[in-house]
Every structure is written in C-alpha cells, then in structure tokens.
C-alpha cells in the first residue's frame, strides 16, 4: 500500500531538511510539497510581499530547489499552492487529499511574525488527524 505524505514548504532550510528526511525515510511514498500563501501573514512580515493575483498561480522560486532535491533522491514530487493561514491550509489540504502523514520542519518563520501568529508546526501537530513528523533545525 502506497502512502501519501505531505511536506509543507517555505523558503527555509528547516523545510528543505524535512523534504530530505521524507525522501530518505519514505522511499516508496507519494510526496506532495505544499506551500501556503496568506495575505495576513505577509502583512505582518511573515513572508514575501503579498503576491499579485496573477503571481499566485506561479510556483515560488524555491520549488526549483524542491525539484532538485527530489532529483538527487531519484524521485518525483507533486507540488501545490494553497491559500489561507499556513496551519489551516495544511490541515485542510491533508484532509481533502487523503494524506497519510505530514513531515514538516520545526520552524520556518522567525521574529515578530512567529510571536504574533504562533508556531505552524505546533498548530499542525496539535490539530492533525494524521501522524506528524517534526524535523528539527540542523546545527
């Protein structure tokens, strides 16, 4: 039975480590890398500037890194962009797409936005109906 894993992704080293972990530990799983776009988060400094409507349909530049990492593992990954607050968007995607597990970095944001908006990893872990693996920040 093939497993479907979800790897939430932002432009952080911790998210890349989570992808590397998922590819190495689950070699036969179907992987979907998902990035959430949230106007509120961007307004509070948690991400890039709020993208134009036309730009929302384009993959973020770091998806090129995602594909390169997958290629190094001789794998393909699916990618998706979802809208909404990160934790809500991740959990909704996991429910709608029958995801079996989530593998994510322990932190992506930092500074003021993390204090104002809370930890995405913590919120996902607390509210997920599927197992969540948290990959720690590397030293």
mmCIF file of N, CA and C in Angstrom:
data_model
loop_
_atom_site.group_PDB
_atom_site.id
_atom_site.type_symbol
_atom_site.label_atom_id
_atom_site.label_comp_id
_atom_site.label_asym_id
_atom_site.label_seq_id
_atom_site.Cartn_x
_atom_site.Cartn_y
_atom_site.Cartn_z
ATOM 1 N N UNK A 1 0.843 -1.176 0.000
ATOM 2 C CA UNK A 1 0.000 0.000 0.000
ATOM 3 C C UNK A 1 0.892 1.245 0.000
ATOM 4 N N UNK A 2 0.674 2.096 -0.943
ATOM 5 C CA UNK A 2 1.467 3.317 -1.062
ATOM 6 C C UNK A 2 0.937 4.383 -0.101
ATOM 7 N N UNK A 3 1.865 5.080 0.535
ATOM 8 C CA UNK A 3 1.488 6.149 1.460
ATOM 9 C C UNK A 3 1.589 7.487 0.742
ATOM 10 N N UNK A 4 0.735 8.400 1.143
ATOM 11 C CA UNK A 4 0.770 9.755 0.601
ATOM 12 C C UNK A 4 1.211 10.687 1.723
ATOM 13 N N UNK A 5 2.387 11.304 1.563
ATOM 14 C CA UNK A 5 2.929 12.209 2.564
ATOM 15 C C UNK A 5 2.818 13.644 2.085
ATOM 16 N N UNK A 6 2.581 14.528 3.021
ATOM 17 C CA UNK A 6 2.520 15.956 2.750
ATOM 18 C C UNK A 6 3.721 16.618 3.415
ATOM 19 N N UNK A 7 4.442 17.440 2.647
ATOM 20 C CA UNK A 7 5.592 18.170 3.174
ATOM 21 C C UNK A 7 5.330 19.662 2.968
ATOM 22 N N UNK A 8 4.900 20.360 4.023
ATOM 23 C CA UNK A 8 4.717 21.809 3.919
ATOM 24 C C UNK A 8 6.071 22.481 3.673
ATOM 25 N N UNK A 9 6.081 23.497 2.812
ATOM 26 C CA UNK A 9 7.343 24.087 2.399
ATOM 27 C C UNK A 9 7.268 25.605 2.375
ATOM 28 N N UNK A 10 8.315 26.210 2.915
ATOM 29 C CA UNK A 10 8.551 27.633 2.715
ATOM 30 C C UNK A 10 10.005 27.743 2.281
ATOM 31 N N UNK A 11 10.502 28.937 2.182
ATOM 32 C CA UNK A 11 11.876 29.121 1.711
ATOM 33 C C UNK A 11 12.842 29.097 2.892
ATOM 34 N N UNK A 12 12.806 28.001 3.678
ATOM 35 C CA UNK A 12 13.687 27.891 4.835
ATOM 36 C C UNK A 12 14.505 26.607 4.756
ATOM 37 N N UNK A 13 15.637 26.636 5.406
ATOM 38 C CA UNK A 13 16.494 25.455 5.449
ATOM 39 C C UNK A 13 15.810 24.314 6.208
ATOM 40 N N UNK A 14 15.053 24.647 7.230
ATOM 41 C CA UNK A 14 14.370 23.613 8.008
ATOM 42 C C UNK A 14 13.339 22.877 7.144
ATOM 43 N N UNK A 15 12.637 23.583 6.299
ATOM 44 C CA UNK A 15 11.674 22.943 5.397
ATOM 45 C C UNK A 15 12.395 22.037 4.401
ATOM 46 N N UNK A 16 13.547 22.476 3.907
ATOM 47 C CA UNK A 16 14.327 21.633 2.996
ATOM 48 C C UNK A 16 14.800 20.364 3.706
ATOM 49 N N UNK A 17 15.192 20.486 4.974
ATOM 50 C CA UNK A 17 15.605 19.312 5.754
ATOM 51 C C UNK A 17 14.435 18.338 5.912
ATOM 52 N N UNK A 18 13.245 18.855 6.098
ATOM 53 C CA UNK A 18 12.062 17.995 6.217
ATOM 54 C C UNK A 18 11.825 17.233 4.912
ATOM 55 N N UNK A 19 11.989 17.905 3.790
ATOM 56 C CA UNK A 19 11.832 17.236 2.497
ATOM 57 C C UNK A 19 12.885 16.151 2.332
ATOM 58 N N UNK A 20 14.135 16.464 2.648
ATOM 59 C CA UNK A 20 15.215 15.468 2.573
ATOM 60 C C UNK A 20 14.870 14.256 3.439
ATOM 61 N N UNK A 21 14.385 14.512 4.643
ATOM 62 C CA UNK A 21 14.012 13.437 5.575
ATOM 63 C C UNK A 21 12.905 12.573 4.964
ATOM 64 N N UNK A 22 11.863 13.192 4.456
ATOM 65 C CA UNK A 22 10.742 12.445 3.881
ATOM 66 C C UNK A 22 11.202 11.591 2.703
ATOM 67 N N UNK A 23 12.046 12.141 1.859
ATOM 68 C CA UNK A 23 12.538 11.392 0.700
ATOM 69 C C UNK A 23 13.404 10.205 1.119
ATOM 70 N N UNK A 24 14.223 10.395 2.153
ATOM 71 C CA UNK A 24 15.127 9.332 2.598
ATOM 72 C C UNK A 24 14.412 8.243 3.396
ATOM 73 N N UNK A 25 13.511 8.644 4.267
ATOM 74 C CA UNK A 25 12.880 7.689 5.190
ATOM 75 C C UNK A 25 11.678 6.977 4.558
ATOM 76 N N UNK A 26 11.036 7.612 3.601
ATOM 77 C CA UNK A 26 9.848 7.036 2.972
ATOM 78 C C UNK A 26 10.074 6.916 1.455
ATOM 79 N N UNK A 27 10.964 6.005 1.041
ATOM 80 C CA UNK A 27 11.356 5.947 -0.372
ATOM 81 C C UNK A 27 10.238 5.538 -1.331
ATOM 82 N N UNK A 28 9.210 4.884 -0.831
ATOM 83 C CA UNK A 28 8.133 4.423 -1.707
ATOM 84 C C UNK A 28 6.874 5.273 -1.621
ATOM 85 N N UNK A 29 6.894 6.302 -0.803
ATOM 86 C CA UNK A 29 5.695 7.115 -0.600
ATOM 87 C C UNK A 29 5.523 8.138 -1.721
ATOM 88 N N UNK A 30 4.276 8.455 -1.994
ATOM 89 C CA UNK A 30 3.949 9.578 -2.866
ATOM 90 C C UNK A 30 4.105 10.841 -2.023
ATOM 91 N N UNK A 31 4.856 11.820 -2.524
ATOM 92 C CA UNK A 31 5.089 13.047 -1.766
ATOM 93 C C UNK A 31 4.461 14.235 -2.473
ATOM 94 N N UNK A 32 3.765 15.046 -1.699
ATOM 95 C CA UNK A 32 3.258 16.319 -2.195
ATOM 96 C C UNK A 32 3.863 17.417 -1.329
ATOM 97 N N UNK A 33 4.508 18.360 -1.979
ATOM 98 C CA UNK A 33 5.070 19.526 -1.301
ATOM 99 C C UNK A 33 4.065 20.648 -1.471
ATOM 100 N N UNK A 34 3.646 21.236 -0.343
ATOM 101 C CA UNK A 34 2.619 22.266 -0.393
ATOM 102 C C UNK A 34 3.155 23.559 0.220
ATOM 103 N N UNK A 35 2.827 24.668 -0.427
ATOM 104 C CA UNK A 35 3.206 25.993 0.073
ATOM 105 C C UNK A 35 1.928 26.801 0.247
ATOM 106 N N UNK A 36 1.800 27.426 1.416
ATOM 107 C CA UNK A 36 0.605 28.234 1.661
ATOM 108 C C UNK A 36 0.910 29.712 1.448
ATOM 109 N N UNK A 37 -0.041 30.391 0.862
ATOM 110 C CA UNK A 37 0.042 31.825 0.625
ATOM 111 C C UNK A 37 -1.032 32.472 1.481
ATOM 112 N N UNK A 38 -0.614 33.394 2.342
ATOM 113 C CA UNK A 38 -1.538 34.016 3.278
ATOM 114 C C UNK A 38 -1.311 35.523 3.306
ATOM 115 N N UNK A 39 -2.311 36.280 2.888
ATOM 116 C CA UNK A 39 -2.186 37.743 2.861
ATOM 117 C C UNK A 39 -1.924 38.325 4.245
ATOM 118 N N UNK A 40 -2.578 37.795 5.278
ATOM 119 C CA UNK A 40 -2.399 38.305 6.630
ATOM 120 C C UNK A 40 -0.973 38.077 7.117
ATOM 121 N N UNK A 41 -0.438 36.886 6.891
ATOM 122 C CA UNK A 41 0.920 36.574 7.317
ATOM 123 C C UNK A 41 1.922 37.490 6.634
ATOM 124 N N UNK A 42 1.745 37.707 5.347
ATOM 125 C CA UNK A 42 2.662 38.582 4.618
ATOM 126 C C UNK A 42 2.578 40.010 5.148
ATOM 127 N N UNK A 43 1.382 40.430 5.504
ATOM 128 C CA UNK A 43 1.211 41.786 6.018
ATOM 129 C C UNK A 43 1.935 41.989 7.349
ATOM 130 N N UNK A 44 2.055 40.924 8.150
ATOM 131 C CA UNK A 44 2.743 41.020 9.431
ATOM 132 C C UNK A 44 4.231 40.683 9.329
ATOM 133 N N UNK A 45 4.736 40.542 8.122
ATOM 134 C CA UNK A 45 6.166 40.312 7.943
ATOM 135 C C UNK A 45 6.574 38.860 8.000
ATOM 136 N N UNK A 46 5.643 37.942 7.859
ATOM 137 C CA UNK A 46 5.973 36.528 7.959
ATOM 138 C C UNK A 46 6.418 35.902 6.665
ATOM 139 N N UNK A 47 6.319 36.623 5.593
ATOM 140 C CA UNK A 47 6.698 36.028 4.320
ATOM 141 C C UNK A 47 6.987 37.111 3.319
ATOM 142 N N UNK A 48 6.997 36.699 2.077
ATOM 143 C CA UNK A 48 7.244 37.641 0.999
ATOM 144 C C UNK A 48 6.067 38.600 0.888
ATOM 145 N N UNK A 49 6.252 39.622 0.103
ATOM 146 C CA UNK A 49 5.170 40.569 -0.121
ATOM 147 C C UNK A 49 3.962 39.839 -0.677
ATOM 148 N N UNK A 50 2.793 40.366 -0.423
ATOM 149 C CA UNK A 50 1.565 39.745 -0.903
ATOM 150 C C UNK A 50 1.616 39.662 -2.422
ATOM 151 N N UNK A 51 1.506 38.449 -2.979
ATOM 152 C CA UNK A 51 1.623 38.305 -4.415
ATOM 153 C C UNK A 51 0.402 38.828 -5.152
ATOM 154 N N UNK A 52 0.626 39.331 -6.377
ATOM 155 C CA UNK A 52 -0.478 39.714 -7.242
ATOM 156 C C UNK A 52 -1.296 38.470 -7.550
ATOM 157 N N UNK A 53 -2.537 38.673 -7.930
ATOM 158 C CA UNK A 53 -3.398 37.545 -8.260
ATOM 159 C C UNK A 53 -2.770 36.681 -9.339
ATOM 160 N N UNK A 54 -2.163 37.279 -10.346
ATOM 161 C CA UNK A 54 -1.531 36.521 -11.427
ATOM 162 C C UNK A 54 -0.358 35.700 -10.901
ATOM 163 N N UNK A 55 0.374 36.226 -9.908
ATOM 164 C CA UNK A 55 1.538 35.533 -9.370
ATOM 165 C C UNK A 55 1.163 34.343 -8.495
ATOM 166 N N UNK A 56 -0.052 34.315 -7.982
ATOM 167 C CA UNK A 56 -0.464 33.209 -7.112
ATOM 168 C C UNK A 56 -0.502 31.892 -7.861
ATOM 169 N N UNK A 57 -0.673 31.935 -9.169
ATOM 170 C CA UNK A 57 -0.724 30.712 -9.964
ATOM 171 C C UNK A 57 0.661 30.202 -10.322
ATOM 172 N N UNK A 58 1.681 31.002 -10.089
ATOM 173 C CA UNK A 58 3.055 30.591 -10.397
ATOM 174 C C UNK A 58 3.695 29.938 -9.187
ATOM 175 N N UNK A 59 4.536 28.941 -9.467
ATOM 176 C CA UNK A 59 5.282 28.304 -8.386
ATOM 177 C C UNK A 59 6.277 29.290 -7.787
ATOM 178 N N UNK A 60 6.459 29.242 -6.475
ATOM 179 C CA UNK A 60 7.516 30.057 -5.877
ATOM 180 C C UNK A 60 8.874 29.563 -6.368
ATOM 181 N N UNK A 61 9.856 30.446 -6.376
ATOM 182 C CA UNK A 61 11.184 30.083 -6.884
ATOM 183 C C UNK A 61 11.779 28.898 -6.151
ATOM 184 N N UNK A 62 11.518 28.766 -4.853
ATOM 185 C CA UNK A 62 12.129 27.662 -4.117
ATOM 186 C C UNK A 62 11.572 26.295 -4.513
ATOM 187 N N UNK A 63 10.493 26.245 -5.308
ATOM 188 C CA UNK A 63 10.038 24.956 -5.823
ATOM 189 C C UNK A 63 11.088 24.367 -6.767
ATOM 190 N N UNK A 64 11.928 25.206 -7.371
ATOM 191 C CA UNK A 64 13.044 24.692 -8.172
ATOM 192 C C UNK A 64 13.983 23.886 -7.281
ATOM 193 N N UNK A 65 14.254 24.382 -6.074
ATOM 194 C CA UNK A 65 15.081 23.646 -5.111
ATOM 195 C C UNK A 65 14.409 22.335 -4.730
ATOM 196 N N UNK A 66 13.105 22.363 -4.554
ATOM 197 C CA UNK A 66 12.348 21.159 -4.206
ATOM 198 C C UNK A 66 12.553 20.093 -5.277
ATOM 199 N N UNK A 67 12.414 20.480 -6.527
ATOM 200 C CA UNK A 67 12.577 19.519 -7.623
ATOM 201 C C UNK A 67 14.016 19.006 -7.707
ATOM 202 N N UNK A 68 14.977 19.877 -7.447
ATOM 203 C CA UNK A 68 16.386 19.477 -7.459
ATOM 204 C C UNK A 68 16.674 18.470 -6.340
ATOM 205 N N UNK A 69 16.152 18.722 -5.159
ATOM 206 C CA UNK A 69 16.330 17.792 -4.036
ATOM 207 C C UNK A 69 15.711 16.439 -4.381
ATOM 208 N N UNK A 70 14.521 16.444 -4.947
ATOM 209 C CA UNK A 70 13.853 15.191 -5.322
ATOM 210 C C UNK A 70 14.667 14.442 -6.378
ATOM 211 N N UNK A 71 15.197 15.151 -7.331
ATOM 212 C CA UNK A 71 16.008 14.531 -8.384
ATOM 213 C C UNK A 71 17.243 13.860 -7.795
ATOM 214 N N UNK A 72 17.877 14.504 -6.803
ATOM 215 C CA UNK A 72 19.045 13.888 -6.150
ATOM 216 C C UNK A 72 18.681 12.562 -5.494
ATOM 217 N N UNK A 73 17.424 12.411 -5.097
ATOM 218 C CA UNK A 73 16.944 11.164 -4.492
ATOM 219 C C UNK A 73 16.297 10.252 -5.538
ATOM 220 N N UNK A 74 16.427 10.624 -6.807
ATOM 221 C CA UNK A 74 15.845 9.869 -7.916
ATOM 222 C C UNK A 74 14.339 9.696 -7.735
ATOM 223 N N UNK A 75 13.694 10.801 -7.367
ATOM 224 C CA UNK A 75 12.258 10.792 -7.078
ATOM 225 C C UNK A 75 11.577 11.961 -7.774
ATOM 226 N N UNK A 76 10.281 11.839 -7.895
ATOM 227 C CA UNK A 76 9.425 12.924 -8.344
ATOM 228 C C UNK A 76 8.545 13.331 -7.171
ATOM 229 N N UNK A 77 8.200 14.598 -7.100
ATOM 230 C CA UNK A 77 7.259 15.066 -6.094
ATOM 231 C C UNK A 77 6.211 15.928 -6.775
ATOM 232 N N UNK A 78 5.027 15.904 -6.226
ATOM 233 C CA UNK A 78 3.980 16.809 -6.685
ATOM 234 C C UNK A 78 4.097 18.086 -5.866
ATOM 235 N N UNK A 79 3.661 19.193 -6.423
ATOM 236 C CA UNK A 79 3.663 20.464 -5.702
ATOM 237 C C UNK A 79 2.275 21.081 -5.768
ATOM 238 N N UNK A 80 1.960 21.848 -4.742
ATOM 239 C CA UNK A 80 0.668 22.531 -4.702
ATOM 240 C C UNK A 80 0.824 23.834 -3.940
ATOM 241 N N UNK A 81 0.035 24.811 -4.319
ATOM 242 C CA UNK A 81 -0.036 26.080 -3.610
ATOM 243 C C UNK A 81 -1.459 26.207 -3.082
ATOM 244 N N UNK A 82 -1.562 26.512 -1.792
ATOM 245 C CA UNK A 82 -2.869 26.663 -1.162
ATOM 246 C C UNK A 82 -2.950 28.031 -0.512
ATOM 247 N N UNK A 83 -4.156 28.537 -0.366
ATOM 248 C CA UNK A 83 -4.345 29.854 0.242
ATOM 249 C C UNK A 83 -4.934 29.724 1.632
ATOM 250 N N UNK A 84 -4.482 30.604 2.514
ATOM 251 C CA UNK A 84 -5.000 30.650 3.872
ATOM 252 C C UNK A 84 -3.870 30.640 4.871
ATOM 253 N N UNK A 85 -4.236 30.769 6.140
ATOM 254 C CA UNK A 85 -3.198 30.708 7.160
ATOM 255 C C UNK A 85 -2.529 29.345 7.053
ATOM 256 N N UNK A 86 -1.225 29.299 7.282
ATOM 257 C CA UNK A 86 -0.438 28.106 6.990
ATOM 258 C C UNK A 86 -1.008 26.847 7.636
ATOM 259 N N UNK A 87 -1.222 26.867 8.937
ATOM 260 C CA UNK A 87 -1.696 25.654 9.616
ATOM 261 C C UNK A 87 -3.051 25.209 9.072
ATOM 262 N N UNK A 88 -3.980 26.146 8.931
ATOM 263 C CA UNK A 88 -5.311 25.799 8.418
ATOM 264 C C UNK A 88 -5.224 25.226 7.005
ATOM 265 N N UNK A 89 -4.430 25.871 6.150
ATOM 266 C CA UNK A 89 -4.309 25.423 4.766
ATOM 267 C C UNK A 89 -3.676 24.033 4.682
ATOM 268 N N UNK A 90 -2.659 23.789 5.504
ATOM 269 C CA UNK A 90 -2.000 22.477 5.525
ATOM 270 C C UNK A 90 -2.977 21.402 5.974
ATOM 271 N N UNK A 91 -3.682 21.648 7.057
ATOM 272 C CA UNK A 91 -4.625 20.663 7.593
ATOM 273 C C UNK A 91 -5.782 20.404 6.633
ATOM 274 N N UNK A 92 -6.286 21.454 6.003
ATOM 275 C CA UNK A 92 -7.375 21.282 5.038
ATOM 276 C C UNK A 92 -6.916 20.459 3.844
ATOM 277 N N UNK A 93 -5.721 20.765 3.334
ATOM 278 C CA UNK A 93 -5.184 20.002 2.206
ATOM 279 C C UNK A 93 -5.027 18.528 2.596
ATOM 280 N N UNK A 94 -4.488 18.281 3.792
ATOM 281 C CA UNK A 94 -4.287 16.902 4.252
ATOM 282 C C UNK A 94 -5.616 16.148 4.298
ATOM 283 N N UNK A 95 -6.660 16.798 4.784
ATOM 284 C CA UNK A 95 -7.995 16.160 4.857
ATOM 285 C C UNK A 95 -8.549 15.892 3.457
ATOM 286 N N UNK A 96 -8.496 16.899 2.609
ATOM 287 C CA UNK A 96 -9.114 16.781 1.284
ATOM 288 C C UNK A 96 -8.400 15.800 0.370
ATOM 289 N N UNK A 97 -7.096 15.651 0.546
ATOM 290 C CA UNK A 97 -6.309 14.811 -0.360
ATOM 291 C C UNK A 97 -5.938 13.455 0.241
ATOM 292 N N UNK A 98 -6.589 13.072 1.327
ATOM 293 C CA UNK A 98 -6.350 11.775 1.973
ATOM 294 C C UNK A 98 -4.870 11.513 2.241
ATOM 295 N N UNK A 99 -4.220 12.490 2.834
ATOM 296 C CA UNK A 99 -2.815 12.373 3.197
ATOM 297 C C UNK A 99 -2.701 11.421 4.382
ATOM 298 N N UNK A 100 -1.686 10.560 4.358
ATOM 299 C CA UNK A 100 -1.483 9.582 5.431
ATOM 300 C C UNK A 100 -0.610 10.111 6.560
ATOM 301 N N UNK A 101 0.259 11.072 6.256
ATOM 302 C CA UNK A 101 1.151 11.640 7.268
ATOM 303 C C UNK A 101 1.700 12.965 6.759
ATOM 304 N N UNK A 102 2.169 13.780 7.699
ATOM 305 C CA UNK A 102 2.766 15.084 7.379
ATOM 306 C C UNK A 102 4.184 15.083 7.930
ATOM 307 N N UNK A 103 5.124 15.536 7.119
ATOM 308 C CA UNK A 103 6.520 15.679 7.539
ATOM 309 C C UNK A 103 6.871 17.141 7.343
ATOM 310 N N UNK A 104 7.239 17.824 8.445
ATOM 311 C CA UNK A 104 7.496 19.247 8.323
ATOM 312 C C UNK A 104 8.628 19.690 9.225
ATOM 313 N N UNK A 105 9.217 20.826 8.883
ATOM 314 C CA UNK A 105 10.281 21.403 9.685
ATOM 315 C C UNK A 105 9.736 21.979 10.976
ATOM 316 N N UNK A 106 10.616 22.046 11.973
ATOM 317 C CA UNK A 106 10.197 22.544 13.280
ATOM 318 C C UNK A 106 9.964 24.039 13.287
ATOM 319 N N UNK A 107 10.565 24.737 12.343
ATOM 320 C CA UNK A 107 10.366 26.187 12.273
ATOM 321 C C UNK A 107 10.652 26.673 10.869
ATOM 322 N N UNK A 108 9.923 27.682 10.472
ATOM 323 C CA UNK A 108 10.149 28.292 9.178
ATOM 324 C C UNK A 108 10.272 29.785 9.343
ATOM 325 N N UNK A 109 9.298 30.335 10.026
ATOM 326 C CA UNK A 109 9.312 31.771 10.283
ATOM 327 C C UNK A 109 10.156 32.068 11.501
ATOM 328 N N UNK A 110 10.461 33.331 11.656
ATOM 329 C CA UNK A 110 11.166 33.753 12.860
ATOM 330 C C UNK A 110 10.738 35.170 13.207
ATOM 331 N N UNK A 111 11.196 35.642 14.342
ATOM 332 C CA UNK A 111 10.975 37.030 14.711
ATOM 333 C C UNK A 111 9.543 37.348 15.059
ATOM 334 N N UNK A 112 9.155 38.577 14.738
ATOM 335 C CA UNK A 112 7.857 39.108 15.135
ATOM 336 C C UNK A 112 6.708 38.278 14.579
ATOM 337 N N UNK A 113 6.799 37.839 13.341
ATOM 338 C CA UNK A 113 5.667 37.108 12.764
ATOM 339 C C UNK A 113 5.403 35.824 13.518
ATOM 340 N N UNK A 114 6.439 35.140 14.006
ATOM 341 C CA UNK A 114 6.242 33.903 14.754
ATOM 342 C C UNK A 114 5.557 34.201 16.087
ATOM 343 N N UNK A 115 5.952 35.292 16.732
ATOM 344 C CA UNK A 115 5.325 35.641 18.009
ATOM 345 C C UNK A 115 3.864 36.021 17.813
ATOM 346 N N UNK A 116 3.565 36.761 16.748
ATOM 347 C CA UNK A 116 2.201 37.210 16.518
ATOM 348 C C UNK A 116 1.298 36.083 16.035
ATOM 349 N N UNK A 117 1.826 35.221 15.191
ATOM 350 C CA UNK A 117 0.987 34.236 14.537
ATOM 351 C C UNK A 117 1.110 32.841 15.132
ATOM 352 N N UNK A 118 2.083 32.582 15.991
ATOM 353 C CA UNK A 118 2.238 31.269 16.598
ATOM 354 C C UNK A 118 3.007 30.316 15.720
ATOM 355 N N UNK A 119 3.285 29.173 16.252
ATOM 356 C CA UNK A 119 4.069 28.162 15.553
ATOM 357 C C UNK A 119 3.180 27.302 14.664
ATOM 358 N N UNK A 120 3.486 27.297 13.378
ATOM 359 C CA UNK A 120 2.721 26.479 12.437
ATOM 360 C C UNK A 120 2.898 25.001 12.769
ATOM 361 N N UNK A 121 4.125 24.582 13.039
ATOM 362 C CA UNK A 121 4.378 23.175 13.361
ATOM 363 C C UNK A 121 3.582 22.743 14.590
ATOM 364 N N UNK A 122 3.549 23.587 15.592
ATOM 365 C CA UNK A 122 2.798 23.259 16.809
ATOM 366 C C UNK A 122 1.307 23.140 16.509
ATOM 367 N N UNK A 123 0.760 24.081 15.768
ATOM 368 C CA UNK A 123 -0.671 24.058 15.450
ATOM 369 C C UNK A 123 -1.035 22.836 14.614
ATOM 370 N N UNK A 124 -0.203 22.511 13.637
ATOM 371 C CA UNK A 124 -0.474 21.339 12.803
ATOM 372 C C UNK A 124 -0.412 20.074 13.655
ATOM 373 N N UNK A 125 0.610 19.957 14.482
ATOM 374 C CA UNK A 125 0.763 18.774 15.321
ATOM 375 C C UNK A 125 -0.421 18.600 16.264
ATOM 376 N N UNK A 126 -0.853 19.681 16.875
ATOM 377 C CA UNK A 126 -1.965 19.625 17.826
ATOM 378 C C UNK A 126 -3.280 19.228 17.176
ATOM 379 N N UNK A 127 -3.495 19.665 15.941
ATOM 380 C CA UNK A 127 -4.830 19.528 15.344
ATOM 381 C C UNK A 127 -4.928 18.493 14.224
ATOM 382 N N UNK A 128 -3.826 17.882 13.861
ATOM 383 C CA UNK A 128 -3.836 16.937 12.749
ATOM 384 C C UNK A 128 -4.506 15.621 13.136
ATOM 385 N N UNK A 129 -5.220 15.049 12.180
ATOM 386 C CA UNK A 129 -5.825 13.729 12.391
ATOM 387 C C UNK A 129 -4.920 12.613 11.876
ATOM 388 N N UNK A 130 -3.783 12.988 11.271
ATOM 389 C CA UNK A 130 -2.801 12.009 10.792
ATOM 390 C C UNK A 130 -1.478 12.254 11.517
ATOM 391 N N UNK A 131 -0.596 11.259 11.555
ATOM 392 C CA UNK A 131 0.692 11.454 12.222
ATOM 393 C C UNK A 131 1.493 12.603 11.605
ATOM 394 N N UNK A 132 2.211 13.316 12.465
ATOM 395 C CA UNK A 132 3.048 14.429 12.035
ATOM 396 C C UNK A 132 4.469 14.165 12.533
ATOM 397 N N UNK A 133 5.422 14.206 11.622
ATOM 398 C CA UNK A 133 6.830 14.097 11.971
ATOM 399 C C UNK A 133 7.433 15.498 11.891
ATOM 400 N N UNK A 134 8.058 15.925 12.973
ATOM 401 C CA UNK A 134 8.705 17.238 13.010
ATOM 402 C C UNK A 134 10.201 17.027 12.880
ATOM 403 N N UNK A 135 10.787 17.641 11.859
ATOM 404 C CA UNK A 135 12.222 17.548 11.625
ATOM 405 C C UNK A 135 12.874 18.785 12.232
ATOM 406 N N UNK A 136 13.832 18.590 13.170
ATOM 407 C CA UNK A 136 14.423 19.735 13.846
ATOM 408 C C UNK A 136 15.369 20.528 12.962
ATOM 409 N N UNK A 137 15.610 21.728 13.407
ATOM 410 C CA UNK A 137 16.570 22.605 12.744
ATOM 411 C C UNK A 137 17.946 21.975 12.872
ATOM 412 N N UNK A 138 18.737 22.010 11.815
ATOM 413 C CA UNK A 138 20.096 21.473 11.849
ATOM 414 C C UNK A 138 21.052 22.461 12.496
ATOM 415 N N UNK A 139 22.092 21.938 13.042
ATOM 416 C CA UNK A 139 23.094 22.815 13.697
ATOM 417 C C UNK A 139 24.296 22.993 12.817
#
